[in-house]
Amino acid sequence: MRLHLQLPEDLPLVVADKGRLVQVLANLLSNAGKYSPPETDVELCFENRLMPNGQSDRVLPMIVCSVRDHGFGISEEDRKKLFTKFFRSEDPNIRQAKGTGLGLSITKGIIELHQGEIWVDSEVGQGTTFAFTLPQVRVPGGLV
């Protein structure tokens, strides 16, 4: 796996449990490698974005992190169940990789505990993108 990092210089702060976010990134990157051909390119991107808040009509400044691979892709049917505990796809390309079916469920829980959201976009044979948001910290000018 070849990792390509896109990280803006002006990435704002987030309040987060560093260890848990490392766990999230490790799981998403591990899955990208596991469910892709050898020597695949994986992109890890961070960006600032205004995102709608699911609980109100406001938009909030968020950090969006995405992990994009060029692997087998995930069927629409499987995408509906991906974040369910113990879910394992019946697709033979995916089933060959070892796993418990807990990683994405745990990842989703961690992101939600950080007041973020996680989602997946995928097309069979084209690859998969997992993305999640984390709220930015508002810091008065000059304090950082």
Coordinates of C-alpha atoms in Angstrom, one line a residue:
M1 CA 0.0 0.0 0.0
R2 CA 1.3 3.5 -0.9
L3 CA -0.1 6.2 1.3
H4 CA -0.6 9.7 0.0
L5 CA -1.3 12.4 2.6
Q6 CA -3.1 15.7 2.0
L7 CA -2.9 17.9 5.0
P8 CA -3.5 21.6 4.8
E9 CA -1.1 23.9 6.7
D10 CA -3.9 25.7 8.4
L11 CA -5.7 22.7 9.8
P12 CA -7.7 23.9 12.9
L13 CA -7.6 22.2 16.3
V14 CA -10.1 19.6 17.5
V15 CA -10.8 18.4 21.0
A16 CA -10.3 14.7 20.9
D17 CA -8.9 11.6 22.5
K18 CA -5.6 11.2 20.6
G19 CA -5.4 7.5 21.2
R20 CA -9.0 6.8 20.0
L21 CA -8.4 8.9 16.8
V22 CA -5.3 6.9 16.1
Q23 CA -7.4 3.8 16.5
V24 CA -10.0 5.2 14.0
L25 CA -7.3 6.0 11.4
A26 CA -5.5 2.7 12.0
N27 CA -8.7 0.8 11.4
L28 CA -9.6 2.7 8.2
L29 CA -6.1 2.5 6.8
S30 CA -5.8 -1.2 7.7
N31 CA -9.1 -1.9 5.9
A32 CA -8.0 0.1 2.9
G33 CA -5.0 -2.1 2.6
K34 CA -6.8 -5.3 3.4
Y35 CA -9.5 -4.9 0.9
S36 CA -7.4 -3.7 -2.0
P37 CA -4.9 -5.2 -4.4
P38 CA -1.2 -5.2 -3.3
E39 CA 0.6 -1.9 -4.0
T40 CA -2.6 0.0 -4.1
D41 CA -2.6 3.8 -3.6
V42 CA -4.5 5.0 -0.6
E43 CA -5.3 8.7 0.0
L44 CA -5.6 10.1 3.5
C45 CA -7.0 13.7 3.3
F46 CA -7.9 16.3 5.8
E47 CA -9.8 19.5 5.0
N48 CA -11.7 22.3 6.6
R49 CA -15.4 22.4 5.6
L50 CA -18.7 23.9 6.7
M51 CA -21.1 21.1 7.3
P52 CA -24.8 21.0 8.2
N53 CA -25.5 20.1 11.8
G54 CA -27.9 17.1 11.9
Q55 CA -29.7 18.5 15.0
S56 CA -30.3 22.1 13.7
D57 CA -30.5 24.2 10.6
R58 CA -27.0 25.6 11.2
V59 CA -23.8 24.8 9.4
L60 CA -20.7 24.3 11.6
P61 CA -16.9 24.4 10.9
M62 CA -15.7 20.8 10.8
I63 CA -12.6 18.9 10.0
V64 CA -13.3 16.2 7.4
C65 CA -11.0 13.3 7.2
S66 CA -11.3 10.8 4.3
V67 CA -9.5 7.5 3.5
R68 CA -9.9 6.6 -0.2
D69 CA -8.7 3.3 -1.7
H70 CA -8.9 1.8 -5.2
G71 CA -9.9 -1.7 -4.0
F72 CA -12.7 -4.1 -4.5
G73 CA -15.5 -1.7 -3.6
I74 CA -18.6 -2.5 -1.4
S75 CA -22.0 -3.3 -2.7
E76 CA -25.0 -1.1 -1.8
E77 CA -26.5 -4.0 0.2
D78 CA -23.3 -4.4 2.3
R79 CA -22.9 -0.6 2.8
K80 CA -26.2 -0.6 4.7
K81 CA -24.8 -3.0 7.2
L82 CA -21.1 -2.0 7.4
F83 CA -21.3 -0.3 10.8
T84 CA -23.3 -3.2 12.4
K85 CA -21.4 -5.2 15.0
F86 CA -20.0 -8.5 13.7
F87 CA -21.1 -7.8 10.1
R88 CA -19.0 -9.7 7.5
S89 CA -19.7 -9.5 3.8
E90 CA -20.4 -12.6 1.8
D91 CA -18.5 -11.2 -1.1
P92 CA -15.6 -13.6 -1.7
N93 CA -13.1 -10.8 -2.4
I94 CA -13.9 -9.3 0.9
R95 CA -14.5 -12.5 2.9
Q96 CA -10.9 -13.7 2.2
A97 CA -9.5 -11.1 4.6
K98 CA -9.5 -12.0 8.3
G99 CA -11.6 -9.9 10.7
T100 CA -14.2 -10.0 13.4
G101 CA -16.6 -7.5 12.0
L102 CA -16.1 -5.2 14.9
G103 CA -13.7 -2.5 13.6
L104 CA -16.2 -0.3 11.8
S105 CA -18.7 -0.5 14.6
I106 CA -16.1 0.6 17.1
T107 CA -14.9 3.3 14.7
K108 CA -18.4 4.7 14.3
G109 CA -18.9 4.7 18.1
I110 CA -15.6 6.6 18.6
I111 CA -16.5 9.2 16.0
E112 CA -20.0 9.7 17.4
L113 CA -18.5 10.2 20.9
H114 CA -16.5 13.0 19.5
Q115 CA -19.6 14.7 18.1
G116 CA -18.8 13.7 14.6
E117 CA -20.3 11.6 11.8
I118 CA -18.9 8.8 9.6
W119 CA -20.1 7.6 6.2
V120 CA -19.0 5.6 3.2
D121 CA -19.1 6.0 -0.5
S122 CA -18.2 3.0 -2.7
E123 CA -18.7 1.5 -6.1
V124 CA -17.9 -2.2 -6.7
G125 CA -14.7 -2.5 -8.7
Q126 CA -13.8 1.1 -8.2
G127 CA -12.9 1.5 -4.6
T128 CA -14.2 3.0 -1.4
T129 CA -14.0 6.2 0.5
F130 CA -14.7 6.4 4.3
A131 CA -15.0 9.9 5.6
F132 CA -15.7 11.3 9.0
T133 CA -16.1 14.8 10.6
L134 CA -14.9 16.3 13.8
P135 CA -16.0 19.7 15.1
Q136 CA -13.4 22.4 15.0
V137 CA -12.4 24.2 18.2
R138 CA -13.1 27.9 18.2
V139 CA -10.0 29.7 19.6
P140 CA -9.9 33.4 20.1
G141 CA -7.3 35.0 17.8
G142 CA -3.7 34.8 18.9
L143 CA -4.2 32.2 21.7
V144 CA -2.7 29.3 19.7

